[in-house]
Amino acid sequence: MKTTRMDGASPTATRRAWHALESAEALERLESSENGLASDEAARRLEEHGANRLAPPAGKSPLLRFLSHFHNMLIYLLLVAAVVTALLGHWVDTGVIMGVVFINSFIGFMQEGKAERALDAIRNLLSLKAMLLRDGRKAPVPAEEIVPGDIVLLQSGDKVPADLRLIKAKNLRIDESILTGESVAASKHTDCAPEPAALGDQRSMAFSGTLVTYGQATGVVTATGEHTEIGRISAMLSDVEPLATPLIQKMSAFGRVLAVVIIGVAAVTFSIGVFVHSFPAGSTFLAAVSLAVAAIPEGLPAIMTITLSIGVQRMAGRHAIIRHLPAVDTLGAVTTICSDKTGTLTRNEMTARSVHLPDQRFAAEGVGYAPRGQLHLDGEAVGSPAEHPALLALLETGLLCNDASLREDQGQWHIDGDPTEGALLVLAQKAGLDPEALSEAHPRLDSIPFESEHRYMATLNGDGAGGTRICVKGAPERILDMCTAQGWGEDECALDRAYWEQVLDGEAQLGQRLLAVAYRTSEPDRSTLDMAVVEGGLTLLGVVGIIDPPRDEAIRAIAECQSAGIRVKMITGDHAATARAIGQELSIGDGKHALTGRDLDKMGDDELRKAVEETDIFARVDPEHKLRLVRAVQANGHVVAMTGDGVNDAPALKSADVGVAMGRRGTEVSKEASDMVLTDDNFASIAHAVEEGRTVYDNLRKAILFVLPASGGEALTIIAAVLLGWEEMPITPVQILWVNMVCSITLGIALAFEPPEKDVMRRPPRHPKANLLSSHFLWRISFVSALLCAGTFGVFLWALDKGADIEVARTAAVNTLVFFEVFYLFGVRHIHSSVLNFEGIFGNRVVLAAALTIVVAQLLYTYVPLSHTLFGTASLNPAFWAVILAVAAVVFVVVEMEKVILARIRFAKIS
């Protein structure tokens, strides 16, 4: 071809050039004509450009995907423990550990692959067949065989099969919400647009995957397959790498540090035993192995997984479906929510808000399509529109010049037809007008449908008295040109254009879409309507302001997020004035400042990073703008949740730390690219999900604060035995595994059911880089580990001193360790505050059930003969139990005393 490769070789060229060319020049550059391509030329171009489809991504095999989930330091430690227990011949223990490893890996494997599914969903958006002109004749052709230069014929109901430069258009409207997010179908025409026009302003283009809702058109294909606008989004999805969540990052770092510490301590212990105490190398090695097994918190991955899963179930009950398990934790760390506007913060239901007459302004109550609410004038409710003849005339005219219909389905109101016309219909019904009765009284005789070329709709109706009336509605600037008068009845006077232009400017600043309504009487015998009759001599009745209103629950949810220290940003494809107006109602930004996609194009990455800290409203943005904005916010150190429902949101949803898709109105693409789906499309559910996410993180920290001292106490007990020169270990490896895999997991899981703490949504988000183990945690883990070691080793020595054999002493030591954990479980339910109250002791029934379960398990462990064989245990007399419980209860008392002391220290620092 002799073209400049404007067929899609460069995505930027595709977007920035074709809409700026005249249709004739586009045909020339594509070496095509209005008669279409010849079949042989189409075949040649198909070979050159490839099929009009999106290629599937190259993905890893299922086996490699599964094995990749073993690449985690904590998993490596568990595998080492499995090998060690296998070498010791403890095959049951080996099986238990490997079961934990495989369960964790299987869960991760099942959650993976969302990128591939997102791309599959995009591919399913493409049309299957299209009507083309080939060899000068109409012919249905498989969409995959379309090539640049083909002439495509479109009509209402068609899915656009490729990116097109329109060369003919009649009454064409296309739903582009999957790309732009705009709630109203875009009117299309053939006039070229400025080269830097945003996607939603490229009125001479039709984009692949969008839907023709009205009219007919002919267009020349400018891009196919991966070079289309939807193909660019697919490419962006392929390029976006999923982020590791804060919890995964911290647990990986924790696992690496823990591995080094365990290996180091085991090596030192082995060296002390061999070189200081001259123990046999074999028994000393087994002691070092016991230490390693004791120090590895085998139950922690299972506790983490179960805690996250319980969080998933809680969120599902609050209309938030989690698709990616670690996202539960990430929600608790969110510092910024970047939200799409249409259908997310707003209802996606156009609503008439104001009616301007020549000397009055009425305000309308209610939101959405439900015909409920009143009209107000100067703050007073309007009883009947008949009291205001000019208002009644405007409402009747807007109702007669209207093709929309309103229906109720299971309590939900829906509009069939254009949403803007639907807003006029609902407004009239709020005032008590009956559309059917009005149509019968004023039958339609003829009409001129809306077309983008003349920007108005007109109908000819009988006036009920033998005459006729022309009813007109349309773009205010166009209607003003057609009017010579304003008002109604006795108040009719010459048109005051300056007044109306001031009204239009004022309402536009409020972000409202404006619709002018006019009329004129006509000859009684007129039965047809033409433009020559309509375009002059009209009387302007007024202007209606229409807007897609914000959700009431979104307003409350945003306030709750802000009180929780979470910043909310609006990122929309709509116009800046509309975004500012909605933002002001939602308390996002200052209602004055907004940046557009054109502004963002002029910014470098550093400048953009600064801009996102100062601005909360971004309008008229394209998909790559959303992706840049999310990344810029992340670059400033924020954890970002991105909400959206369209294909245009998918790359940003996938790039965000938490992608949140709308379940009802959302496209399959946005759902597959997300981590969480809202089943009620309610922004307020995000606030609930954040609360649950913070609760899950709190419970995970409590579980870590519970498990690590138990492992630390076991390890210190082994170390103490070696340092004191004891060849006989107080606890054997198999007994350690019993404590870690049965008792610790059972008790730790109970913490997953902890309810939210009272201040969970009143405190700021945790810092993304905050350490998983704070200095306070390290202190608590250290002193509780030391306490467990002292108590366990002390009871072991006490038993030996009383003449007990080694099996009895070890059984007493194990029970001491386990009951230490039972008492400590109650103390750790509240990290900082005391649990010495009814809620602290009895507030979590699962904790009580877990404690009772462990009591029963330890009795079986101690007295059942099979346990004596498997674990080397022996029965204990009642005197042993009195000592065990008295020693174990010390941890509860000491931890509660520590909370009181630290609370007084914090209070002293504040005061």
Coordinates of N, CA, C and O in Angstrom, one line a residue, residues 6 42 66 403 544 608 805:
M6 N -1.5 4.4 8.2 CA -2.5 4.9 9.2 C -3.6 3.8 9.4 O -4.6 4.0 10.0
A42 N -9.1 -7.6 -1.4 CA -9.5 -7.9 0.0 C -8.7 -9.1 0.5 O -8.2 -9.1 1.6
F66 N 1.0 -24.1 38.4 CA 0.8 -24.7 39.7 C 2.1 -24.7 40.4 O 2.2 -24.4 41.6
D403 N -40.2 10.0 21.9 CA -40.4 8.6 21.5 C -40.1 7.6 22.6 O -40.1 6.3 22.3
V544 N -34.6 22.7 29.8 CA -34.6 21.7 30.8 C -33.1 21.2 31.1 O -32.4 20.9 30.1
L608 N 2.9 14.5 36.3 CA 1.7 13.8 36.6 C 1.6 13.3 38.0 O 0.5 13.4 38.6
D805 N 9.5 -40.6 84.8 CA 10.3 -41.0 83.7 C 10.2 -39.9 82.6 O 9.4 -39.0 82.6

